[in-house]
Coordinates of C-alpha atoms in Angstrom, one line a residue:
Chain A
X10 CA -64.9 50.1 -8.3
X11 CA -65.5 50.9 -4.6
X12 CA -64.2 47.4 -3.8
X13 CA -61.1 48.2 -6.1
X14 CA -60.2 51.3 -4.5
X15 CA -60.4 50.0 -1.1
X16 CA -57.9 47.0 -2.1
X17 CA -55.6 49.5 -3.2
X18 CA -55.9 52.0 -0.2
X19 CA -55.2 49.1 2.2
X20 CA -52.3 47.3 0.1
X21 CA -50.6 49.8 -2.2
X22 CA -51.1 53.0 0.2
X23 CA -48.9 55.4 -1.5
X24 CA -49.0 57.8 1.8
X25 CA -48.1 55.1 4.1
X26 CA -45.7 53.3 1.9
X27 CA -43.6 57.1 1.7
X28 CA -44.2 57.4 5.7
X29 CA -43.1 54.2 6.6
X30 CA -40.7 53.4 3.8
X31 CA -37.4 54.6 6.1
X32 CA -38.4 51.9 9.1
X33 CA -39.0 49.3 6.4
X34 CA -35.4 49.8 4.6
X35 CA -34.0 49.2 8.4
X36 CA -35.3 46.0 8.7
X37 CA -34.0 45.3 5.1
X38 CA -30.4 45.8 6.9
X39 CA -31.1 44.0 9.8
X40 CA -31.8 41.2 7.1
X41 CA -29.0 41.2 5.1
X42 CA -26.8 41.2 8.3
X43 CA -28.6 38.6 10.0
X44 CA -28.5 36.8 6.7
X45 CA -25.0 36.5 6.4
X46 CA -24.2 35.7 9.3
X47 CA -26.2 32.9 9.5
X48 CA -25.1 31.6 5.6
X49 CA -21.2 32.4 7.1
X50 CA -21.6 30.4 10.1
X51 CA -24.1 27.5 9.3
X52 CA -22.3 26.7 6.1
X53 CA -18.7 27.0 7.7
X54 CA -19.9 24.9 10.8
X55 CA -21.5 22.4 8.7
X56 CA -18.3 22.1 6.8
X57 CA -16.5 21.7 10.1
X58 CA -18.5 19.2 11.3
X59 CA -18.4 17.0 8.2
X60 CA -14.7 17.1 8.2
X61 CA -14.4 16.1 11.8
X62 CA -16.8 13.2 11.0
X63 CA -14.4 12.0 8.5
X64 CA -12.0 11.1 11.4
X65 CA -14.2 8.1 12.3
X66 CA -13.9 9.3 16.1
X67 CA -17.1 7.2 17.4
X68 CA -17.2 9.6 20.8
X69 CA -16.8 12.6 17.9
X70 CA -19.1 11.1 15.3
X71 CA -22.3 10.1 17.7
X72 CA -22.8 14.1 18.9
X73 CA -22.5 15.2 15.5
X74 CA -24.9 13.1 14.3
X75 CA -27.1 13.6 16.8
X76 CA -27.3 17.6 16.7
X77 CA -27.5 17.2 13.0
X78 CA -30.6 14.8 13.2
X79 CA -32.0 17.0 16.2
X80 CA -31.8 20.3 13.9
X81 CA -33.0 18.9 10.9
X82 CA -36.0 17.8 12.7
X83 CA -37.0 20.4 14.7
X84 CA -39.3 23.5 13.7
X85 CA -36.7 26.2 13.2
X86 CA -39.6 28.7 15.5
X87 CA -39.6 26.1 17.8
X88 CA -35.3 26.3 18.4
X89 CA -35.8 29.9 18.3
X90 CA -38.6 30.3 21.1
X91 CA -36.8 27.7 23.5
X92 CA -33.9 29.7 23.2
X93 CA -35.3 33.2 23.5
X94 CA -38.3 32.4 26.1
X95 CA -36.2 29.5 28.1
X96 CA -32.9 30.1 28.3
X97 CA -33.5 33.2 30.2
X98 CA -34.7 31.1 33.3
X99 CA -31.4 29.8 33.6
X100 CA -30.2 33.0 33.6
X101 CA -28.9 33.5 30.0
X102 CA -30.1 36.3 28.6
X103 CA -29.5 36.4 24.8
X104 CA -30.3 39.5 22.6
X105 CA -33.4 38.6 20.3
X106 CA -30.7 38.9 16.9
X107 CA -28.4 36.6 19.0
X108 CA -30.9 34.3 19.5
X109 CA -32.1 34.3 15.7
X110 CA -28.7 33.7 14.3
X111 CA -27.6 31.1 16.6
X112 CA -31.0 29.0 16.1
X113 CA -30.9 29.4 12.4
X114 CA -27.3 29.0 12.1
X115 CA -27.8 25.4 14.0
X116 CA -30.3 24.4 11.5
X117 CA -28.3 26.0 8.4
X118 CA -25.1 24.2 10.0
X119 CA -27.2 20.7 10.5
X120 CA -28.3 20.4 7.2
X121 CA -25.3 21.5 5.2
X122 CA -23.3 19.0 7.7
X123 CA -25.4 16.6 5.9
X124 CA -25.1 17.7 2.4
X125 CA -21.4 18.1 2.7
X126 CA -21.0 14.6 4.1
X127 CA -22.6 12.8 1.3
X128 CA -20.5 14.8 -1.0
X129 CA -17.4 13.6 1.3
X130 CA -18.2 10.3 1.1
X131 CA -18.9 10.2 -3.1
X132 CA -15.7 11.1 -3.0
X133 CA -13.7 7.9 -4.7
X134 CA -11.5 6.2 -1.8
X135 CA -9.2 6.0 -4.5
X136 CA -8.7 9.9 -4.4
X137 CA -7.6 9.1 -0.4
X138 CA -5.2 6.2 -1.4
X139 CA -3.5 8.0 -4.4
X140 CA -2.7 11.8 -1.9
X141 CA -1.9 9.7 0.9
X142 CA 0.3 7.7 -1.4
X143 CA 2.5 11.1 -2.1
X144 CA 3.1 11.9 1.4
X145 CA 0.2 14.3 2.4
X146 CA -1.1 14.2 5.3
X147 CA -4.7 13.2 6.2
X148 CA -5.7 17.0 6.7
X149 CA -3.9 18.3 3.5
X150 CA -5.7 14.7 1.7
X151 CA -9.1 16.3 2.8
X152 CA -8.5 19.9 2.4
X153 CA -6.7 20.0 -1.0
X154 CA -8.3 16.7 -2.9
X155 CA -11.5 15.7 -1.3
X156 CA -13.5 18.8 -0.3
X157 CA -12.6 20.7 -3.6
X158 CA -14.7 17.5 -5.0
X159 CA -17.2 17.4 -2.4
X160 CA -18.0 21.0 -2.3
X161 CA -18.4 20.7 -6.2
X162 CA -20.9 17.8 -5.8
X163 CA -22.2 19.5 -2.6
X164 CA -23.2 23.4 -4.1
X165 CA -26.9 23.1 -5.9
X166 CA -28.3 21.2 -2.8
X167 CA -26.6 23.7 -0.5
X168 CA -28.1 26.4 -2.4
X169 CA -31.6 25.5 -1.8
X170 CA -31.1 24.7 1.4
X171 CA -29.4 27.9 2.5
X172 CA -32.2 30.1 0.4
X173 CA -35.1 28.0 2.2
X174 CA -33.3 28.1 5.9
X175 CA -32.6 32.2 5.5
X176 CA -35.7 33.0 4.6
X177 CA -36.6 31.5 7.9
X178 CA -35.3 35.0 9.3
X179 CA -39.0 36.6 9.1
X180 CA -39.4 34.3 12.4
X181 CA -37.2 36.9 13.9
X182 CA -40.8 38.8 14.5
X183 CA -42.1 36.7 16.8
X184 CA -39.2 37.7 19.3
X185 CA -38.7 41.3 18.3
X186 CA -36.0 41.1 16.0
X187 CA -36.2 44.5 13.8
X188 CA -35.7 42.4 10.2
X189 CA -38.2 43.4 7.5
X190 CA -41.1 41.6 8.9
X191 CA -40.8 42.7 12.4
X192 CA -40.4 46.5 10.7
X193 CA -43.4 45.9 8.5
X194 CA -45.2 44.1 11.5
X195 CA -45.1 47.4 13.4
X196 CA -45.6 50.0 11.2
X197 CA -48.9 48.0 9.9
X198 CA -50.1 47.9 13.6
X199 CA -49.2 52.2 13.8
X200 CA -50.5 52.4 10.8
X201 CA -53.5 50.5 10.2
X202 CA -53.0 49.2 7.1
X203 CA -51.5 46.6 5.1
X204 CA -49.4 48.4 3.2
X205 CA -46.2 47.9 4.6
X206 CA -46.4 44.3 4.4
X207 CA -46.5 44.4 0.9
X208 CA -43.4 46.6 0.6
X209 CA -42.0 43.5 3.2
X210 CA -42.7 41.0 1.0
X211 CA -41.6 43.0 -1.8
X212 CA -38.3 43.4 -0.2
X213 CA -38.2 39.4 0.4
X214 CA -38.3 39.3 -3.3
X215 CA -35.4 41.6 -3.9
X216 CA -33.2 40.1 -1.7
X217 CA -34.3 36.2 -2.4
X218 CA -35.1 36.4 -6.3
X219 CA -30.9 37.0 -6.8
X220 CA -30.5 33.8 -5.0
X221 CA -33.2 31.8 -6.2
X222 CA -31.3 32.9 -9.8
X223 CA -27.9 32.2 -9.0
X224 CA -28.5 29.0 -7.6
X225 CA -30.5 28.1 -11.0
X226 CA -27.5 29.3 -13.4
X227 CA -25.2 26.7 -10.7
X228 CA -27.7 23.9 -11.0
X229 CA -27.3 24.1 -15.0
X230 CA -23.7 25.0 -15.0
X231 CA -23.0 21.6 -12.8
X232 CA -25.3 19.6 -14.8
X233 CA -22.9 19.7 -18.4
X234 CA -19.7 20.0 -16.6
X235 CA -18.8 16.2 -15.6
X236 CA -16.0 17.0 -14.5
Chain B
X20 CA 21.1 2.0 14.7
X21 CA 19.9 1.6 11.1
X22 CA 22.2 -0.8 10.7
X23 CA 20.4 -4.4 11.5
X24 CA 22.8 -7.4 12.3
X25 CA 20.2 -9.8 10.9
X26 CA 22.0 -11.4 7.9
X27 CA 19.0 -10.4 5.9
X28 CA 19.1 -6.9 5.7
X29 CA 23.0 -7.0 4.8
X30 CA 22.1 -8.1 2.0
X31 CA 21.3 -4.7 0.6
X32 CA 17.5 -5.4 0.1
X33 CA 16.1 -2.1 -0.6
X34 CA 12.5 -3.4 0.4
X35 CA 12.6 -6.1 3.2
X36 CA 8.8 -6.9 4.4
X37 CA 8.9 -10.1 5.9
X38 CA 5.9 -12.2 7.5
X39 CA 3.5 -10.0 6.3
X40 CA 0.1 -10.5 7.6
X41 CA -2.7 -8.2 6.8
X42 CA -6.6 -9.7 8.8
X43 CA -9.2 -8.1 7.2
X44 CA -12.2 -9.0 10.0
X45 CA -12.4 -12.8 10.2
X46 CA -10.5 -12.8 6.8
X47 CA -6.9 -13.3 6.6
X48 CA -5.9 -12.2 3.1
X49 CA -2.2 -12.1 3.8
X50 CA -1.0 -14.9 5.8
X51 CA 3.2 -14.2 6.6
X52 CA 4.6 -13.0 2.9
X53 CA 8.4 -12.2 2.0
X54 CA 9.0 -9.9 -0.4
X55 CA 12.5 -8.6 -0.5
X56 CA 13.5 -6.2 -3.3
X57 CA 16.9 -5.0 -4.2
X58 CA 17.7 -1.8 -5.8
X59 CA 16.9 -1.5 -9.5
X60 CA 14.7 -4.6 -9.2
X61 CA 11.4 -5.1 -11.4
X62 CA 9.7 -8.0 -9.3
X63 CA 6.3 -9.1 -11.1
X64 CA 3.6 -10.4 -9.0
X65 CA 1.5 -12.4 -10.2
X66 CA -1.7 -14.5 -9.0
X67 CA -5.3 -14.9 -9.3
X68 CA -7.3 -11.9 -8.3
X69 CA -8.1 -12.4 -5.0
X70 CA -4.8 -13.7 -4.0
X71 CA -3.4 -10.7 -1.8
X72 CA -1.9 -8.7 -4.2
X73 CA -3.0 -5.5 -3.8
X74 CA -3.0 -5.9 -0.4
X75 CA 0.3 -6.5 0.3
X76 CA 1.2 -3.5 -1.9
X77 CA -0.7 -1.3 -0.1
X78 CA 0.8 -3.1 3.3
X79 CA 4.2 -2.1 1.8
X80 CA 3.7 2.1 2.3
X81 CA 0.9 1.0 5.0
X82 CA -1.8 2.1 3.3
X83 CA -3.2 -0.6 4.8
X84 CA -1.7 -1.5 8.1
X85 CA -0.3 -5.1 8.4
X86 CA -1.9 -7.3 11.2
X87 CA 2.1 -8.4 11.8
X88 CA 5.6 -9.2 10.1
X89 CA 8.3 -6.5 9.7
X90 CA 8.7 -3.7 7.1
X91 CA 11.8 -1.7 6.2
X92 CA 12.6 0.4 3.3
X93 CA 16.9 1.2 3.1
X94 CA 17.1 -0.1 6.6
X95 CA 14.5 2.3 7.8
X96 CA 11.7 0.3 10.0
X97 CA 8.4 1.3 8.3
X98 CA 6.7 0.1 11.0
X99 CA 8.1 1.9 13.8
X100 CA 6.6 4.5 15.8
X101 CA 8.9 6.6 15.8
X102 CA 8.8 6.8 11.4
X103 CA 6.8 9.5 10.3
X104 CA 5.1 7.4 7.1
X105 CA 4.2 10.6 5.6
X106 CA 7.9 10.7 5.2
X107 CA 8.6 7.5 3.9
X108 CA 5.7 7.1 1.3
X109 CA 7.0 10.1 -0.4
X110 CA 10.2 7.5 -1.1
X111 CA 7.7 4.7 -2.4
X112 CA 5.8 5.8 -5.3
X113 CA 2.4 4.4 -6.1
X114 CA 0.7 3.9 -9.5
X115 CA -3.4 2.7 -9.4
X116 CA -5.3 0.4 -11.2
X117 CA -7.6 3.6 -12.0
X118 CA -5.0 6.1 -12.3
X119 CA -6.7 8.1 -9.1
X120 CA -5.7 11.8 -10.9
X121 CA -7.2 14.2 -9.0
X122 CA -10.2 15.4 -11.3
X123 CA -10.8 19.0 -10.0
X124 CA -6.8 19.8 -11.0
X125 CA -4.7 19.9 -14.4
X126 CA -2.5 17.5 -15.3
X127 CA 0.3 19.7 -13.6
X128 CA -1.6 20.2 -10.7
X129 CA -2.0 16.6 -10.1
X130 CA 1.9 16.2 -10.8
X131 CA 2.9 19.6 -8.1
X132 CA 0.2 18.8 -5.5
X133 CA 3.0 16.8 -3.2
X134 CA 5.4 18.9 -4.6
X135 CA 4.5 22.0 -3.2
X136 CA 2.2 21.0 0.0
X137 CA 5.0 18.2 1.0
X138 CA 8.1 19.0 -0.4
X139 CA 7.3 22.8 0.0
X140 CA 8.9 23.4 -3.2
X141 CA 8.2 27.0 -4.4
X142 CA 5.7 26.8 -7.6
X143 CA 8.2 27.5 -10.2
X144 CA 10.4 24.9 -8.8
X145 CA 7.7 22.5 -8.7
X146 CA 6.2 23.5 -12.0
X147 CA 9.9 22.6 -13.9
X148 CA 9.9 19.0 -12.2
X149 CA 6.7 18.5 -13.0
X150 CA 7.1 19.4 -16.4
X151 CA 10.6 17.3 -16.8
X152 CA 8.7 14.0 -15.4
X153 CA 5.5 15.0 -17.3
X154 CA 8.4 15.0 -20.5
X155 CA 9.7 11.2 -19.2
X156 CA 6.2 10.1 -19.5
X157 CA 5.7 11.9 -23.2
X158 CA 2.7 14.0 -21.4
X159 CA 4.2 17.4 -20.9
X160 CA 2.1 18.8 -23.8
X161 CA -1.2 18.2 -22.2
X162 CA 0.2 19.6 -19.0
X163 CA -2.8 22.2 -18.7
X164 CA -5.3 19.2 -19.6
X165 CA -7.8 17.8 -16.9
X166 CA -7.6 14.0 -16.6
X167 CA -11.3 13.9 -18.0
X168 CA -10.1 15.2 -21.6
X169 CA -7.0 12.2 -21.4
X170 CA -7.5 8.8 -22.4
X171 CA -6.9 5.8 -20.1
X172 CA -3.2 5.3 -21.4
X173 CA -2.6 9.0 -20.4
X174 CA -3.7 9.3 -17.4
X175 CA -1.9 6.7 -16.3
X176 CA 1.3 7.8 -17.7
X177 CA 0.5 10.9 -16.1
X178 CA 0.0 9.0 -12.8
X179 CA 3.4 7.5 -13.3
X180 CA 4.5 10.9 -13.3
X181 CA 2.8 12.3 -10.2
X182 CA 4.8 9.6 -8.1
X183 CA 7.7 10.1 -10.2
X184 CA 8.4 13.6 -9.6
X185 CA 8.7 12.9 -5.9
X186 CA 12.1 11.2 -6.7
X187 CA 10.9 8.2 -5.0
X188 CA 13.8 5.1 -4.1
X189 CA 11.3 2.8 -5.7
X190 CA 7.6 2.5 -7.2
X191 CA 4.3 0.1 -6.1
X192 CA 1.8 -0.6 -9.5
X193 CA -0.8 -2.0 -8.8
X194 CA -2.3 -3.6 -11.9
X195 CA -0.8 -0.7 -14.1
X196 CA -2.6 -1.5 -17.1
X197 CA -5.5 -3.7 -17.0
X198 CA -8.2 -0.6 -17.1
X199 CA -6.9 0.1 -20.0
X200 CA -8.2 -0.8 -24.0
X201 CA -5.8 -2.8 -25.6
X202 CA -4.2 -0.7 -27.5
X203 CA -3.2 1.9 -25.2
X204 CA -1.8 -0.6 -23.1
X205 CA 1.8 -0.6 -24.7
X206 CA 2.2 3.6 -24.4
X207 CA 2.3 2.7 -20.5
X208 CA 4.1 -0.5 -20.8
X209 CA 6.9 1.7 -22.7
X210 CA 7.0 4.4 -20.0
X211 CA 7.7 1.4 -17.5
X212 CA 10.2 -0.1 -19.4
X213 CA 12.2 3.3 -20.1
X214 CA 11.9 3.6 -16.2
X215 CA 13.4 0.1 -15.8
X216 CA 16.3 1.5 -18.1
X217 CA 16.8 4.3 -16.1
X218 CA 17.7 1.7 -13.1
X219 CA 14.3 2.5 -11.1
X220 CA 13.1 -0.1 -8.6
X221 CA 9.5 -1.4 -9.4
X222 CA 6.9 -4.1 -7.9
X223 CA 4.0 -4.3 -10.2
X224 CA 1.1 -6.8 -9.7
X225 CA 0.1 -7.3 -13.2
X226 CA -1.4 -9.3 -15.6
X227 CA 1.1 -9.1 -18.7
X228 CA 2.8 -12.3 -18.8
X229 CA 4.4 -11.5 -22.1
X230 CA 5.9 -8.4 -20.4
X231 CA 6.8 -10.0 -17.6
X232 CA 8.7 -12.5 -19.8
X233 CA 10.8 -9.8 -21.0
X234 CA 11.2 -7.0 -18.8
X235 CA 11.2 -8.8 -15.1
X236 CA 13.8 -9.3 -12.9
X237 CA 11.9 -11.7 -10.6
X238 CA 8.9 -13.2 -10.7
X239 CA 6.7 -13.8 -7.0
X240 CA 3.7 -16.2 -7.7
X241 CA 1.2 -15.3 -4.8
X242 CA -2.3 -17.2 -3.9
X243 CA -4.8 -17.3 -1.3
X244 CA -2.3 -14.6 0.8
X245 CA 0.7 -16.6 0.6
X246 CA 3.6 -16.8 -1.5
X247 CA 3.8 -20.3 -3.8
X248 CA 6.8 -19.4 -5.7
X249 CA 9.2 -17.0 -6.9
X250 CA 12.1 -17.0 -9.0
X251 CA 14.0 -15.2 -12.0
X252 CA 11.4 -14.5 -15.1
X253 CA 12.8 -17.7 -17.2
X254 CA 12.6 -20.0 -14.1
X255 CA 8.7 -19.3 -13.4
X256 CA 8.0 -19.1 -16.7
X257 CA 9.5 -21.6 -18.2
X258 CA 10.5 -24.3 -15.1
X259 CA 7.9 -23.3 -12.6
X260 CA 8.3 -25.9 -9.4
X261 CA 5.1 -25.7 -8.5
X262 CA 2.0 -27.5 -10.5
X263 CA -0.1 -24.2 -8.9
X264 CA 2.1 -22.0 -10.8
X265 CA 2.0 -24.4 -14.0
X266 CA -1.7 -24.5 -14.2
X267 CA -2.4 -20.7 -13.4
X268 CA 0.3 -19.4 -16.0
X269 CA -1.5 -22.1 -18.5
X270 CA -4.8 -20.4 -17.2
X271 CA -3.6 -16.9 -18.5
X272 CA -2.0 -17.8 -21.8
X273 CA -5.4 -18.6 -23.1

């Protein structure tokens, strides 16, 4: 019982959890924020890129693929330290939010470059021949025939990319970025107890577990539809 | 200046691609083919698969770009630099071998994509042509229909359609019919045949001898990228000069 009561005191504090609750829902704004401006960004530069590589530029093609391949393989803490504790020396000096949405945008932008890509390219060339055929140009070919096609083949991957990349954003507390970890990271050193981490990573949960759902109910819905 | 002294083009050859060559890597696939084609002209070509066919269809609206030779459609150089081809291939229709409808849209979409992003026709505008082409094909009731709920026979009529409506000065088939089952095959053959009525200039590569027979103007036997013969319908088919084009018509009687 002892044992029992001490497990709750320390992670389901009901004092600390009302004293710290107000910091806590900040960080839940900071976030969201942070979050969409990372999905915004990462999933419209991915798309940019992947159209651009549809060109077939070779001096265009051989920097995209290399920044894709870099970001995909680096540690997304790893981007974000260089940037936050290097470029400084340089003399750029980037806010720590800055720095988190860039260096996860990169990454979300590198892999969704990717998955768009492969949806480009399972596009039939036929679908090129026949809307070049009519007149349209090669931009109108891509924008009105192939990516409506590629960005149906290209949504479940993207999905779990984007969920698994965002979450990423509780990194922001290792350079001071007030999101829900960084909140919950101070209040349990004021604080003492572990408390507010729980209502962290219960706040994960409410803003993942819509995502995690919707991206299920697309997976299915794109399974029957062959068309 | 679109006027061309050569004695060719006065003539009135609606299509004039001469010498065409098309080099696909070390391959040469078309190796300096005529093809002229006069206004309200069916020319059939015909030839084993492999012969060039295709390709010099798709050299004619430079979807694939010829390696050399010269290209005009009503005078205009095709070729040029100066020609915007986006243009011109709105005046050459194309029909596939696989139809190529755009999955993601209706059967009306597919028919008022050009319409309305080329053409710029406002959507009602573009809706009525589509429907009065979608009519010429006998498809306007499945208008609202994706391509994935047609059979082969409509979606190819449907195809017909989508380079119809752009009031094209001629249409490129490219083996119209032979994804199609057997018997859907004469629904499309129809639809070409009512377009031949209606005075429209066509070069189809196709298989269908028997249509051929009946419905072509002029026949153009092609092999291994170059031209062997060509000639009215009843000359190929019934006094071919060449042994070549003996023994491959024999071929695909039986």
């Amino acid at each position: 019982m002892e044992t029992w009561n001490r497990f709750v005191f320390t992670f389901f504090n009901a004092d600390i959890a009302w004293r710290y609750w107000p910091t806590i829902v900040e960080g839940l704004w900071v976030t969201i924020a942070a979050g969409l401006l990372v999905v915004v960004t990462g999933v419209t530069c991915g798309m940019l890129l992947a159209s651009l590589r549809t060109l077939g530029i070779r001096a265009l093609n051989i920097p995209i693929i290399l920044f894709v391949d870099i970001f995909r393989a680096l540690p997304p803490l790893a981007i974000i330290l260089v940037i936050f504790f290097g470029l400084p020396n340089v003399g750029i000096v980037l806010p720590s939010l800055v720095v988190l949405w860039t260096s996860l945008g990169a990454v979300l932008a590198a892999f969704s470059e990717e998955v768009f890509w492969a949806g480009i390219t399972s596009v039939p060339p036929g679908q090129w021949m026949a809307s070049r055929s009519t007149g349209m140009t090669f931009g109108q070919t891509l924008f009105h025939v192939i990516l409506p096609q590629a960005v149906k083949l290209a949504i479940p991957p993207l999905t779990n990319r984007t969920i698994s990349i965002t979450k990423n954003l509780a990194l922001g507390s290792a350079i001071g970025v007030n999101e829900i970890l960084g909140q919950a990271n101070s209040a349990l050193s004021m604080s003492s107890n572990a408390t507010p981490l729980t209502m962290g990573a219960f706040l994960y949960v409410l803003v993942f577990a819509p995502l995690i759902l919707a991206s299920r109910m697309l997976e299915r819905r794109y399974q029957w539809g062959g068309h | 200046m679109l006027m061309s002294s050569s004695p060719v083009a006065s003539q009135g050859f609606l299509l004039e691609a001469l010498q065409i060559r098309k080099t696909f890597g070390q391959t040469e696939v078309l190796k300096g083919v005529d093809l002229q084609v006069k206004a309200g002209e069916l020319v059939f070509l015909i030839g084993p698969s492999g012969s060039g066919k295709s390709t010099l269809l798709r050299c004619c609206n430079r979807l694939e770009e010829p390696t050399g030779g010269t290209l005009k459609l009503n005078g205009t150089d095709l070729l040029a630099r100066s020609t915007d081809i986006n243009e011109m291939r709105r005046k050459i229709g194309m029909v596939f071998q696989s139809f190529n409808l755009y999955p993601h849209l209706t059967v009306i979409g597919n028919v008022t994509l050009a319409l309305r992003k080329v053409m710029k026709m406002p959507k009602a505008e573009a809706d009525a042509r589509a429907i009065e082409n979608l009519k010429l094909v006998g498809m306007a009731e499945k208008a609202l229909s994706y391509p994935s709920q047609l059979s082969g026979g409509q979606q190819q009529r449907v195809g017909i359609a989508r380079s119809l409506a752009l009031n094209p000065m001629m249409i490129l088939m490219d083996e119209p019919t032979s994804a199609l089952d057997p018997e859907l095959v004469d629904s499309v053959l129809e639809v070409i045949k009512s377009l031949r009525d209606r005075g429209m200039t066509m070069v189809i590569a196709s298989h269908e001898m028997n249509f051929a027979r009946n419905a072509a103007d002029r026949v153009v036997f092609l092999e291994n990228g170059l031209v062997v013969e060509s000639g009215t319908a009843e000359q190929i088919f019934t006094n071919a000069q060449h042994e070549r084009t003996r023994q491959f018509l024999r071929q695909v009687r039986h």
